[in-house]
């Protein structure tokens, strides 16, 4: 039983590893395909006539806005907007006047943000920008909606200004060279591609918290925009985390994908922090955070951030052997202690995506797998006991319905073999055993009849033999008598023969005498 339990445990472990590996590979390919598609689309968009014409038109009209006269209340209104609408979303560690550093200073920045961020129409002498915006905005919006992107940017290379944005967040109309977001990972990525001479070059950043998007995790893909052989700007796509999260978290249908109650897949970056959400944060955030606190598995700052933003992305550190091996380019499966301090079966692999270094892990709690083994073991024991009971009942039933008749038949056969032709089986059944018993009784009756017939014949033979012996004895007696008579006759014949011989001799002598007498005188002696 112990060997069977161990064998079942090992078999189930291997099956779980294979299932985790399958899930991991499916997720891996889906994510790689999704990012590769976005990178290809970025290059395609950047080379499309729509984007080239849009960038030229936006560049020209954006420069014209610098000549506008800025009403005195515009800056004040924009500052109030930043304080009321955006200030509460800033991190607690930010200084009180941090939002003031974000407010643009140039006329065109203020005009465009008032128009598109605040939703209040700006009074302009030259409305060419708005006409261009109305002409291209619908088509460009359709592009990002079709590919579920967060935003699309058109950037002028010389100054780094974002001259157009679909989503219109606080980075709109600011410079990625000198503006408030120049030091963001978006600004750094732009500077890397700004002077490229390759039309097909694509760059991508890793996910990082992006302030203009309310500190939501964001990644960017950039591609150069050429007008003929001249580079005139850069196209950027803001990749939302939501789509990757849906893929990694199975759209919250973990059990349907074979991950049970505790299985999950997640992405990890080179900093060993999550790039997608933990299943346990999604399902039970308070319990998850409490577990991390009690086991002291995360830094206090990370715990505070996870509690505030209700996500593990970029906050949950995962320094496990699986992550270390996957980031080193290795793939495999093994049992480890995970980021919650729980024993898990883990399957890991690196993701093959240009410009980013990510790993993927598919894991499930070991107790869930082994609980299944124990449950199966208990079920097996119960089933074994139930089967034993059933076997006992069947054996009892067979003893009554099968064994006893067969045993009775065996006893009857043995008695019959010993010469007891009176034996009979009293089996009143309508099955094969009943037919066999009836045949046995018929056979016994036939043997009895044969025996009686043989005995009768033997008795007759004995009588005939006795009569024959009696006759033989009488014959022998008669024969002896005959022999005795013969012997007596022989004696009498011999005696008579002897007498006759004697008489004959006398007669011969007499005859001889008479013969001589007749021929001559008798002797004197005869006188």
Short mmCIF file of C-alpha atoms in Angstrom, two decimals:
data_model
loop_
_atom_site.label_atom_id
_atom_site.label_comp_id
_atom_site.label_asym_id
_atom_site.label_seq_id
_atom_site.Cartn_x
_atom_site.Cartn_y
_atom_site.Cartn_z
CA UNK A 1 0.00 0.00 0.00
CA UNK A 2 2.87 2.37 0.88
CA UNK A 3 4.65 1.66 -2.39
CA UNK A 4 1.42 2.25 -4.29
CA UNK A 5 0.90 5.54 -2.44
CA UNK A 6 4.45 6.71 -3.24
CA UNK A 7 4.07 5.61 -6.84
CA UNK A 8 0.76 7.47 -7.13
CA UNK A 9 2.33 10.56 -5.56
CA UNK A 10 5.25 10.55 -7.98
CA UNK A 11 2.97 9.86 -10.94
CA UNK A 12 0.67 12.73 -10.00
CA UNK A 13 3.64 15.02 -9.43
CA UNK A 14 4.97 14.29 -12.90
CA UNK A 15 1.53 14.76 -14.42
CA UNK A 16 1.21 18.11 -12.61
CA UNK A 17 4.63 19.14 -13.92
CA UNK A 18 3.62 18.23 -17.46
CA UNK A 19 0.38 20.17 -17.12
CA UNK A 20 2.21 23.20 -15.73
CA UNK A 21 4.71 22.99 -18.56
CA UNK A 22 1.88 22.87 -21.10
CA UNK A 23 0.15 25.89 -19.55
CA UNK A 24 3.47 27.74 -19.39
CA UNK A 25 4.24 27.11 -23.04
CA UNK A 26 0.77 28.18 -24.17
CA UNK A 27 1.01 31.43 -22.19
CA UNK A 28 4.58 31.98 -23.34
CA UNK A 29 3.71 31.72 -27.01
CA UNK A 30 0.58 33.84 -26.63
CA UNK A 31 2.50 36.66 -24.92
CA UNK A 32 5.41 36.48 -27.37
CA UNK A 33 3.00 36.58 -30.29
CA UNK A 34 1.10 39.53 -28.79
CA UNK A 35 4.22 41.65 -28.22
CA UNK A 36 5.71 40.70 -31.59
CA UNK A 37 2.44 41.73 -33.25
CA UNK A 38 2.51 45.12 -31.47
CA UNK A 39 6.11 45.71 -32.50
CA UNK A 40 5.31 44.84 -36.10
CA UNK A 41 2.25 47.09 -36.04
CA UNK A 42 4.29 49.96 -34.64
CA UNK A 43 6.64 49.72 -37.62
CA UNK A 44 3.70 49.39 -40.01
CA UNK A 45 1.91 52.41 -38.51
CA UNK A 46 5.08 54.52 -38.60
CA UNK A 47 5.54 53.86 -42.31
CA UNK A 48 1.89 54.37 -43.22
CA UNK A 49 0.89 57.42 -45.25
CA UNK A 50 -1.72 58.32 -42.62
CA UNK A 51 0.86 58.70 -39.85
CA UNK A 52 3.43 60.46 -42.05
CA UNK A 53 0.88 63.04 -43.21
CA UNK A 54 -0.53 63.43 -39.71
CA UNK A 55 2.90 64.08 -38.18
CA UNK A 56 3.79 66.67 -40.80
CA UNK A 57 0.49 68.46 -40.27
CA UNK A 58 0.72 68.35 -36.46
CA UNK A 59 4.35 69.48 -36.48
CA UNK A 60 3.50 72.52 -38.58
CA UNK A 61 0.40 73.60 -36.67
CA UNK A 62 1.95 72.86 -33.26
CA UNK A 63 4.75 75.33 -33.96
CA UNK A 64 2.20 78.00 -34.91
CA UNK A 65 0.60 77.86 -31.46
CA UNK A 66 3.68 79.45 -29.89
CA UNK A 67 2.60 82.77 -31.41
CA UNK A 68 -0.74 82.73 -29.55
CA UNK A 69 -1.33 85.16 -26.70
CA UNK A 70 -2.06 83.29 -23.46
CA UNK A 71 -4.96 84.66 -21.36
CA UNK A 72 -3.91 85.28 -17.75
CA UNK A 73 -6.40 82.84 -16.23
CA UNK A 74 -5.35 79.85 -18.36
CA UNK A 75 -2.31 78.97 -16.27
CA UNK A 76 -4.24 79.43 -13.03
CA UNK A 77 -7.07 77.22 -14.27
CA UNK A 78 -4.63 74.53 -15.38
CA UNK A 79 -2.83 74.68 -12.05
CA UNK A 80 -6.14 74.21 -10.22
CA UNK A 81 -6.90 71.24 -12.46
CA UNK A 82 -3.56 69.63 -11.56
CA UNK A 83 -4.13 70.17 -7.85
CA UNK A 84 -7.72 68.92 -7.79
CA UNK A 85 -7.70 66.19 -10.40
CA UNK A 86 -4.18 64.89 -10.45
CA UNK A 87 -2.72 65.76 -7.06
CA UNK A 88 -4.56 62.98 -5.14
CA UNK A 89 -3.06 60.36 -7.45
CA UNK A 90 0.52 61.34 -6.66
CA UNK A 91 2.55 59.07 -4.36
CA UNK A 92 2.58 59.95 -0.68
CA UNK A 93 6.31 60.48 -0.86
CA UNK A 94 5.89 63.32 -3.37
CA UNK A 95 6.41 66.85 -2.10
CA UNK A 96 3.43 69.19 -1.75
CA UNK A 97 4.50 71.29 -4.74
CA UNK A 98 5.44 68.30 -6.87
CA UNK A 99 2.41 68.81 -9.10
CA UNK A 100 3.59 72.35 -9.82
CA UNK A 101 6.70 70.89 -11.41
CA UNK A 102 4.47 68.95 -13.79
CA UNK A 103 2.54 71.95 -15.10
CA UNK A 104 3.82 73.01 -18.54
CA UNK A 105 5.32 76.46 -18.90
CA UNK A 106 5.07 77.18 -22.61
CA UNK A 107 2.06 78.83 -24.26
CA UNK A 108 1.28 76.00 -26.68
CA UNK A 109 1.50 73.41 -23.89
CA UNK A 110 -0.95 75.32 -21.73
CA UNK A 111 -3.35 76.01 -24.61
CA UNK A 112 -3.52 72.39 -25.74
CA UNK A 113 -3.81 70.92 -22.24
CA UNK A 114 -6.60 73.40 -21.37
CA UNK A 115 -8.40 72.45 -24.58
CA UNK A 116 -8.04 68.67 -24.33
CA UNK A 117 -7.36 67.83 -20.68
CA UNK A 118 -9.80 70.24 -19.05
CA UNK A 119 -12.37 70.02 -21.83
CA UNK A 120 -12.76 73.80 -22.06
CA UNK A 121 -12.37 75.36 -25.46
CA UNK A 122 -9.40 77.67 -25.78
CA UNK A 123 -9.76 81.02 -27.56
CA UNK A 124 -7.30 80.99 -30.43
CA UNK A 125 -6.57 83.26 -33.33
CA UNK A 126 -5.15 80.40 -35.37
CA UNK A 127 -7.26 77.24 -35.22
CA UNK A 128 -5.24 75.21 -37.75
CA UNK A 129 -4.12 72.69 -35.10
CA UNK A 130 -7.69 71.92 -34.16
CA UNK A 131 -8.64 71.43 -37.78
CA UNK A 132 -5.72 69.01 -38.22
CA UNK A 133 -6.71 67.28 -35.01
CA UNK A 134 -10.29 66.85 -36.19
CA UNK A 135 -9.06 65.44 -39.48
CA UNK A 136 -6.74 62.74 -38.10
CA UNK A 137 -7.98 62.01 -34.59
CA UNK A 138 -10.76 59.60 -35.61
CA UNK A 139 -8.51 57.40 -37.74
CA UNK A 140 -5.69 57.33 -35.18
CA UNK A 141 -8.14 56.53 -32.39
CA UNK A 142 -9.47 53.62 -34.42
CA UNK A 143 -5.94 52.23 -34.65
CA UNK A 144 -5.38 52.00 -30.90
CA UNK A 145 -8.88 50.67 -30.29
CA UNK A 146 -8.34 47.90 -32.82
CA UNK A 147 -5.18 46.76 -31.03
CA UNK A 148 -6.35 47.56 -27.48
CA UNK A 149 -3.56 50.06 -26.87
CA UNK A 150 -3.64 52.74 -24.21
CA UNK A 151 -2.26 55.56 -26.32
CA UNK A 152 -0.54 56.54 -29.56
CA UNK A 153 1.92 59.46 -29.69
CA UNK A 154 3.43 61.49 -32.50
CA UNK A 155 6.69 63.10 -31.39
CA UNK A 156 8.69 65.83 -33.08
CA UNK A 157 12.35 64.79 -32.96
CA UNK A 158 14.16 68.13 -32.77
CA UNK A 159 12.40 69.42 -29.65
CA UNK A 160 10.98 66.15 -28.34
CA UNK A 161 7.46 67.59 -28.08
CA UNK A 162 4.52 65.21 -28.12
CA UNK A 163 2.56 67.04 -30.80
CA UNK A 164 -0.30 64.56 -30.76
CA UNK A 165 -1.71 61.98 -28.34
CA UNK A 166 -4.89 59.96 -28.62
CA UNK A 167 -5.52 59.68 -24.87
CA UNK A 168 -4.48 63.27 -23.98
CA UNK A 169 -2.88 62.77 -20.57
CA UNK A 170 -0.57 65.27 -18.84
CA UNK A 171 2.38 64.25 -21.02
CA UNK A 172 0.53 65.65 -24.05
CA UNK A 173 2.21 68.72 -25.56
CA UNK A 174 5.26 68.33 -23.28
CA UNK A 175 8.85 67.69 -24.34
CA UNK A 176 10.51 64.34 -23.77
CA UNK A 177 13.87 66.13 -23.92
CA UNK A 178 13.36 68.93 -21.41
CA UNK A 179 9.81 68.55 -20.07
CA UNK A 180 8.61 67.12 -16.73
CA UNK A 181 8.55 63.56 -18.08
CA UNK A 182 11.87 63.59 -19.87
CA UNK A 183 13.46 61.35 -17.24
CA UNK A 184 10.70 58.76 -17.39
CA UNK A 185 11.35 55.43 -19.08
CA UNK A 186 9.31 56.80 -21.99
CA UNK A 187 11.63 59.79 -22.33
CA UNK A 188 14.71 57.57 -22.13
CA UNK A 189 13.34 55.26 -24.82
CA UNK A 190 12.61 58.20 -27.12
CA UNK A 191 16.16 59.50 -26.81
CA UNK A 192 17.52 56.09 -27.78
CA UNK A 193 15.66 56.09 -31.13
CA UNK A 194 15.68 59.81 -31.80
CA UNK A 195 18.70 59.81 -34.11
CA UNK A 196 18.29 56.39 -35.72
CA UNK A 197 18.73 56.17 -39.46
CA UNK A 198 17.00 52.82 -39.83
CA UNK A 199 13.41 52.85 -41.05
CA UNK A 200 12.62 49.41 -39.64
CA UNK A 201 14.17 49.89 -36.22
CA UNK A 202 11.89 49.12 -33.29
CA UNK A 203 12.62 49.68 -29.61
CA UNK A 204 10.58 48.69 -26.59
CA UNK A 205 10.79 49.58 -22.92
CA UNK A 206 9.99 47.40 -19.95
CA UNK A 207 6.97 48.15 -17.80
CA UNK A 208 7.37 50.89 -15.24
CA UNK A 209 4.97 53.09 -13.35
CA UNK A 210 4.15 56.06 -15.57
CA UNK A 211 3.06 59.22 -13.81
CA UNK A 212 0.91 60.75 -16.61
CA UNK A 213 -1.21 57.55 -16.58
CA UNK A 214 -1.88 57.84 -12.86
CA UNK A 215 1.22 55.80 -12.02
CA UNK A 216 -0.24 52.79 -13.83
CA UNK A 217 2.36 50.35 -15.21
CA UNK A 218 3.11 51.16 -18.83
CA UNK A 219 5.48 49.95 -21.52
CA UNK A 220 6.27 51.80 -24.74
CA UNK A 221 7.15 50.76 -28.27
CA UNK A 222 8.75 53.38 -30.52
CA UNK A 223 9.40 53.42 -34.26
CA UNK A 224 10.93 56.12 -36.51
CA UNK A 225 8.73 58.04 -38.96
CA UNK A 226 10.37 58.77 -42.30
CA UNK A 227 9.15 61.03 -45.07
CA UNK A 228 11.04 59.46 -47.91
CA UNK A 229 14.62 59.23 -46.68
CA UNK A 230 14.26 61.96 -44.07
CA UNK A 231 13.37 61.12 -40.48
CA UNK A 232 10.72 63.58 -39.35
CA UNK A 233 9.67 62.18 -36.02
CA UNK A 234 8.82 59.20 -33.87
CA UNK A 235 5.70 57.14 -33.33
CA UNK A 236 5.14 55.68 -29.88
CA UNK A 237 2.59 53.14 -28.67
CA UNK A 238 1.75 52.86 -24.98
CA UNK A 239 1.20 49.19 -24.17
CA UNK A 240 -1.26 48.69 -21.32
CA UNK A 241 -0.72 46.04 -18.73
CA UNK A 242 -4.33 44.90 -18.96
CA UNK A 243 -3.91 42.73 -22.05
CA UNK A 244 -0.82 40.95 -20.73
CA UNK A 245 -2.53 40.54 -17.37
CA UNK A 246 -5.53 38.92 -19.05
CA UNK A 247 -3.27 36.43 -20.81
CA UNK A 248 -1.15 35.63 -17.76
CA UNK A 249 -4.06 35.40 -15.33
CA UNK A 250 -6.16 33.30 -17.71
CA UNK A 251 -8.79 36.05 -17.62
CA UNK A 252 -9.40 34.85 -14.06
CA UNK A 253 -10.44 31.41 -15.33
CA UNK A 254 -7.59 29.53 -13.66
CA UNK A 255 -9.53 26.37 -12.91
CA UNK A 256 -10.84 26.13 -16.46
CA UNK A 257 -7.24 26.06 -17.68
CA UNK A 258 -6.27 23.26 -15.31
CA UNK A 259 -4.63 25.38 -12.59
CA UNK A 260 -6.93 24.26 -9.81
CA UNK A 261 -7.53 26.34 -6.70
CA UNK A 262 -3.97 27.66 -6.27
CA UNK A 263 -2.32 27.55 -9.70
CA UNK A 264 -1.19 30.70 -11.51
CA UNK A 265 1.11 32.06 -14.20
CA UNK A 266 2.95 35.36 -13.93
CA UNK A 267 5.65 37.38 -15.67
CA UNK A 268 8.86 38.57 -14.03
CA UNK A 269 11.23 41.33 -15.14
CA UNK A 270 15.02 41.54 -14.78
CA UNK A 271 14.56 43.30 -11.42
CA UNK A 272 12.83 40.10 -10.20
CA UNK A 273 9.53 41.92 -9.74
CA UNK A 274 6.20 40.88 -11.13
CA UNK A 275 5.02 42.22 -14.46
CA UNK A 276 1.53 40.75 -14.06
CA UNK A 277 -0.73 40.37 -11.05
CA UNK A 278 -0.65 37.56 -8.52
CA UNK A 279 -3.74 35.38 -8.46
CA UNK A 280 -3.83 35.63 -4.69
CA UNK A 281 -3.86 39.44 -4.82
CA UNK A 282 -6.76 39.31 -7.26
CA UNK A 283 -8.84 36.78 -5.33
CA UNK A 284 -8.10 37.72 -1.69
CA UNK A 285 -6.02 40.91 -1.48
CA UNK A 286 -6.42 41.43 2.27
CA UNK A 287 -5.52 37.85 3.14
CA UNK A 288 -2.61 37.95 0.71
CA UNK A 289 -1.17 41.16 2.21
CA UNK A 290 -1.71 39.85 5.73
CA UNK A 291 0.27 36.70 4.86
CA UNK A 292 3.14 38.77 3.49
CA UNK A 293 3.20 40.91 6.63
CA UNK A 294 3.10 37.98 9.02
CA UNK A 295 5.86 36.13 7.20
CA UNK A 296 7.81 39.37 6.55
CA UNK A 297 8.26 38.43 2.91
CA UNK A 298 8.07 41.95 1.42
CA UNK A 299 9.50 45.36 2.25
CA UNK A 300 7.13 47.71 4.10
CA UNK A 301 7.22 50.21 1.22
CA UNK A 302 6.22 47.51 -1.25
CA UNK A 303 3.42 46.34 1.02
CA UNK A 304 2.10 49.89 1.31
CA UNK A 305 2.20 50.31 -2.45
CA UNK A 306 0.43 46.99 -3.04
CA UNK A 307 -2.24 47.93 -0.52
CA UNK A 308 -2.75 51.36 -2.06
CA UNK A 309 -2.79 50.35 -5.72
CA UNK A 310 -4.21 46.84 -5.16
CA UNK A 311 -1.70 45.21 -7.47
CA UNK A 312 1.52 43.24 -7.23
CA UNK A 313 2.88 44.53 -10.54
CA UNK A 314 6.32 46.13 -10.02
CA UNK A 315 5.89 45.79 -6.24
CA UNK A 316 6.04 42.05 -5.53
CA UNK A 317 9.60 40.78 -5.53
CA UNK A 318 10.08 37.14 -6.53
CA UNK A 319 13.61 35.95 -5.82
CA UNK A 320 13.06 32.24 -6.30
CA UNK A 321 15.29 29.64 -8.02
CA UNK A 322 12.75 29.44 -10.84
CA UNK A 323 13.00 33.16 -11.59
CA UNK A 324 16.78 33.17 -11.31
CA UNK A 325 17.12 30.25 -13.72
CA UNK A 326 14.55 31.62 -16.17
CA UNK A 327 16.26 35.04 -16.30
CA UNK A 328 19.50 33.16 -16.95
CA UNK A 329 17.88 31.64 -20.05
CA UNK A 330 17.00 28.24 -18.61
CA UNK A 331 13.74 26.29 -18.67
CA UNK A 332 12.57 23.55 -16.35
CA UNK A 333 10.27 22.30 -13.61
CA UNK A 334 10.92 21.63 -9.93
CA UNK A 335 9.53 22.09 -6.42
CA UNK A 336 10.43 25.32 -4.59
CA UNK A 337 9.30 27.71 -1.87
CA UNK A 338 7.52 30.58 -3.63
CA UNK A 339 7.19 34.30 -2.88
CA UNK A 340 4.51 33.52 -0.27
CA UNK A 341 6.72 31.01 1.52
CA UNK A 342 4.59 28.12 0.25
CA UNK A 343 5.83 24.89 -1.33
CA UNK A 344 4.86 24.90 -5.00
CA UNK A 345 5.44 22.92 -8.15
CA UNK A 346 7.04 25.44 -10.50
CA UNK A 347 7.61 25.45 -14.26
CA UNK A 348 9.74 28.30 -15.62
CA UNK A 349 11.13 29.62 -18.91
CA UNK A 350 12.54 32.82 -20.43
CA UNK A 351 10.39 34.83 -22.86
CA UNK A 352 11.88 35.47 -26.28
CA UNK A 353 10.90 39.10 -26.88
CA UNK A 354 13.12 41.73 -28.48
CA UNK A 355 14.39 44.52 -26.22
CA UNK A 356 12.91 43.20 -22.96
CA UNK A 357 14.10 40.48 -20.61
CA UNK A 358 11.13 38.72 -19.07
CA UNK A 359 10.54 35.30 -17.59
CA UNK A 360 7.35 33.33 -17.12
CA UNK A 361 6.48 30.99 -14.26
CA UNK A 362 3.56 28.59 -13.93
CA UNK A 363 3.09 27.35 -10.37
CA UNK A 364 0.62 25.46 -8.20
CA UNK A 365 0.67 24.79 -4.47
CA UNK A 366 2.14 21.38 -3.68
CA UNK A 367 -0.44 20.66 -0.94
CA UNK A 368 -3.21 20.91 -3.53
CA UNK A 369 -1.55 18.20 -5.60
CA UNK A 370 -0.71 15.99 -2.62
CA UNK A 371 -4.09 16.57 -0.99
CA UNK A 372 -5.51 15.07 -4.12
CA UNK A 373 -3.19 12.09 -3.63
CA UNK A 374 -4.28 11.68 -0.01
CA UNK A 375 -7.89 12.06 -1.01
CA UNK A 376 -7.38 9.45 -3.69
CA UNK A 377 -5.62 7.21 -1.16
CA UNK A 378 -8.51 7.49 1.29
CA UNK A 379 -10.91 6.88 -1.54
CA UNK A 380 -8.86 3.86 -2.57
CA UNK A 381 -8.86 2.50 1.00
CA UNK A 382 -12.59 3.07 1.29
CA UNK A 383 -13.08 1.49 -2.11
CA UNK A 384 -10.86 -1.43 -1.09
CA UNK A 385 -12.89 -1.98 2.09
CA UNK A 386 -16.12 -1.67 0.17
CA UNK A 387 -14.84 -4.10 -2.44
CA UNK A 388 -13.71 -6.49 0.30
CA UNK A 389 -17.17 -6.37 1.81
CA UNK A 390 -18.71 -6.92 -1.58
CA UNK A 391 -16.31 -9.81 -2.25
CA UNK A 392 -17.19 -11.34 1.12
CA UNK A 393 -20.88 -11.02 0.38
CA UNK A 394 -20.36 -12.43 -3.09
CA UNK A 395 -18.29 -15.26 -1.61
CA UNK A 396 -21.04 -15.99 0.89
CA UNK A 397 -23.58 -15.88 -1.85
CA UNK A 398 -21.45 -18.15 -4.02
CA UNK A 399 -20.96 -20.49 -1.07
CA UNK A 400 -24.67 -20.79 -0.76
CA UNK A 401 -25.52 -20.81 -4.41
CA UNK A 402 -22.44 -22.32 -6.02
CA UNK A 403 -19.95 -23.84 -3.61
CA UNK A 404 -22.44 -25.90 -1.58
CA UNK A 405 -24.03 -27.50 -4.65
CA UNK A 406 -20.60 -28.19 -6.11
CA UNK A 407 -19.41 -29.61 -2.80
CA UNK A 408 -22.55 -31.73 -2.57
CA UNK A 409 -21.90 -32.93 -6.10
CA UNK A 410 -18.28 -33.76 -5.22
CA UNK A 411 -19.37 -35.73 -2.13
CA UNK A 412 -22.00 -37.55 -4.15
CA UNK A 413 -19.46 -38.36 -6.85
CA UNK A 414 -17.03 -39.69 -4.23
CA UNK A 415 -19.74 -41.90 -2.69
CA UNK A 416 -20.78 -43.06 -6.11
CA UNK A 417 -17.18 -43.91 -6.87
CA UNK A 418 -17.04 -45.90 -3.63
CA UNK A 419 -20.03 -47.97 -4.75
CA UNK A 420 -22.87 -46.20 -3.02
CA UNK A 421 -25.41 -46.34 -5.79
CA UNK A 422 -28.16 -45.16 -3.51
CA UNK A 423 -26.72 -41.62 -3.28
CA UNK A 424 -28.89 -38.84 -4.73
CA UNK A 425 -28.47 -35.04 -4.96
CA UNK A 426 -31.37 -32.98 -3.68
CA UNK A 427 -30.72 -29.81 -5.74
CA UNK A 428 -33.93 -28.27 -6.94
CA UNK A 429 -32.48 -25.63 -9.24
CA UNK A 430 -33.25 -24.39 -12.71
CA UNK A 431 -29.72 -23.64 -13.80
CA UNK A 432 -26.65 -25.51 -14.96
CA UNK A 433 -26.01 -26.90 -11.48
CA UNK A 434 -29.57 -28.20 -11.32
CA UNK A 435 -29.12 -29.84 -14.72
CA UNK A 436 -25.80 -31.31 -13.55
CA UNK A 437 -27.45 -32.68 -10.37
CA UNK A 438 -30.27 -34.21 -12.39
CA UNK A 439 -27.74 -35.80 -14.73
CA UNK A 440 -25.83 -37.11 -11.71
CA UNK A 441 -28.99 -38.67 -10.25
CA UNK A 442 -29.84 -40.24 -13.60
CA UNK A 443 -26.31 -41.60 -13.85
CA UNK A 444 -26.48 -42.99 -10.31
CA UNK A 445 -29.85 -44.61 -11.07
CA UNK A 446 -28.48 -46.09 -14.28
CA UNK A 447 -25.41 -47.41 -12.48
CA UNK A 448 -27.63 -48.90 -9.79
CA UNK A 449 -29.78 -50.63 -12.40
CA UNK A 450 -26.68 -51.92 -14.17
CA UNK A 451 -25.30 -53.16 -10.86
CA UNK A 452 -28.54 -54.94 -10.01
CA UNK A 453 -28.61 -56.50 -13.45
CA UNK A 454 -25.01 -57.58 -13.07
CA UNK A 455 -25.75 -58.99 -9.62
CA UNK A 456 -28.71 -60.89 -10.99
CA UNK A 457 -26.61 -62.26 -13.81
CA UNK A 458 -23.86 -63.12 -11.36
CA UNK A 459 -26.38 -64.92 -9.13
CA UNK A 460 -27.66 -66.85 -12.14
CA UNK A 461 -24.13 -67.69 -13.15
CA UNK A 462 -23.38 -68.79 -9.61
CA UNK A 463 -26.45 -71.04 -9.63
CA UNK A 464 -25.46 -72.45 -12.99
CA UNK A 465 -21.96 -72.90 -11.76
CA UNK A 466 -23.21 -74.71 -8.65
CA UNK A 467 -25.43 -76.96 -10.75
CA UNK A 468 -22.57 -77.61 -13.10
CA UNK A 469 -20.34 -78.45 -10.17
CA UNK A 470 -23.00 -80.79 -8.77
CA UNK A 471 -23.40 -82.46 -12.13
CA UNK A 472 -19.68 -82.70 -12.47
CA UNK A 473 -19.45 -84.25 -9.06
CA UNK A 474 -22.18 -86.74 -9.95
CA UNK A 475 -20.44 -87.49 -13.19
CA UNK A 476 -17.21 -88.00 -11.37
CA UNK A 477 -18.95 -90.30 -8.89
CA UNK A 478 -20.57 -92.21 -11.73
CA UNK A 479 -17.27 -92.37 -13.50
CA UNK A 480 -15.61 -93.69 -10.42
CA UNK A 481 -18.35 -96.23 -10.09
CA UNK A 482 -17.93 -97.17 -13.71
CA UNK A 483 -14.20 -97.42 -13.18
CA UNK A 484 -14.80 -99.63 -10.15
CA UNK A 485 -17.26 -101.74 -12.10
CA UNK A 486 -14.78 -101.94 -14.94
CA UNK A 487 -12.09 -102.97 -12.54
CA UNK A 488 -14.42 -105.59 -11.04
CA UNK A 489 -15.34 -106.74 -14.49
CA UNK A 490 -11.69 -106.87 -15.41
CA UNK A 491 -11.00 -109.00 -12.40
CA UNK A 492 -13.93 -111.23 -13.13
CA UNK A 493 -12.94 -111.42 -16.77
CA UNK A 494 -9.42 -112.24 -15.74
CA UNK A 495 -10.64 -114.86 -13.32
CA UNK A 496 -13.02 -116.32 -15.84
CA UNK A 497 -10.35 -116.07 -18.46
CA UNK A 498 -7.99 -117.85 -16.17
CA UNK A 499 -10.64 -120.48 -15.46
CA UNK A 500 -11.37 -120.72 -19.10
CA UNK A 501 -7.70 -120.98 -19.85
CA UNK A 502 -7.41 -123.64 -17.21
CA UNK A 503 -10.43 -125.46 -18.52
CA UNK A 504 -9.10 -124.96 -21.99
CA UNK A 505 -5.81 -126.45 -21.02
CA UNK A 506 -7.64 -129.34 -19.50
CA UNK A 507 -9.67 -129.64 -22.60
CA UNK A 508 -6.56 -129.50 -24.66
CA UNK A 509 -5.00 -132.13 -22.57
CA UNK A 510 -8.15 -134.09 -22.75
CA UNK A 511 -8.30 -133.67 -26.41
CA UNK A 512 -4.71 -134.59 -26.74
CA UNK A 513 -5.31 -137.62 -24.67
CA UNK A 514 -8.24 -138.65 -26.56
CA UNK A 515 -6.36 -138.11 -29.68
CA UNK A 516 -3.60 -140.52 -28.66
CA UNK A 517 -6.10 -142.92 -27.36
CA UNK A 518 -7.86 -143.08 -30.48
CA UNK A 519 -4.63 -143.75 -32.29
CA UNK A 520 -3.16 -146.08 -29.76
CA UNK A 521 -3.61 -148.06 -26.57
CA UNK A 522 -4.16 -146.05 -23.53
CA UNK A 523 -1.38 -145.90 -21.11
CA UNK A 524 -1.63 -148.16 -18.15
CA UNK A 525 -1.72 -145.25 -15.95
CA UNK A 526 -5.13 -144.35 -17.43
CA UNK A 527 -6.53 -147.72 -16.57
#
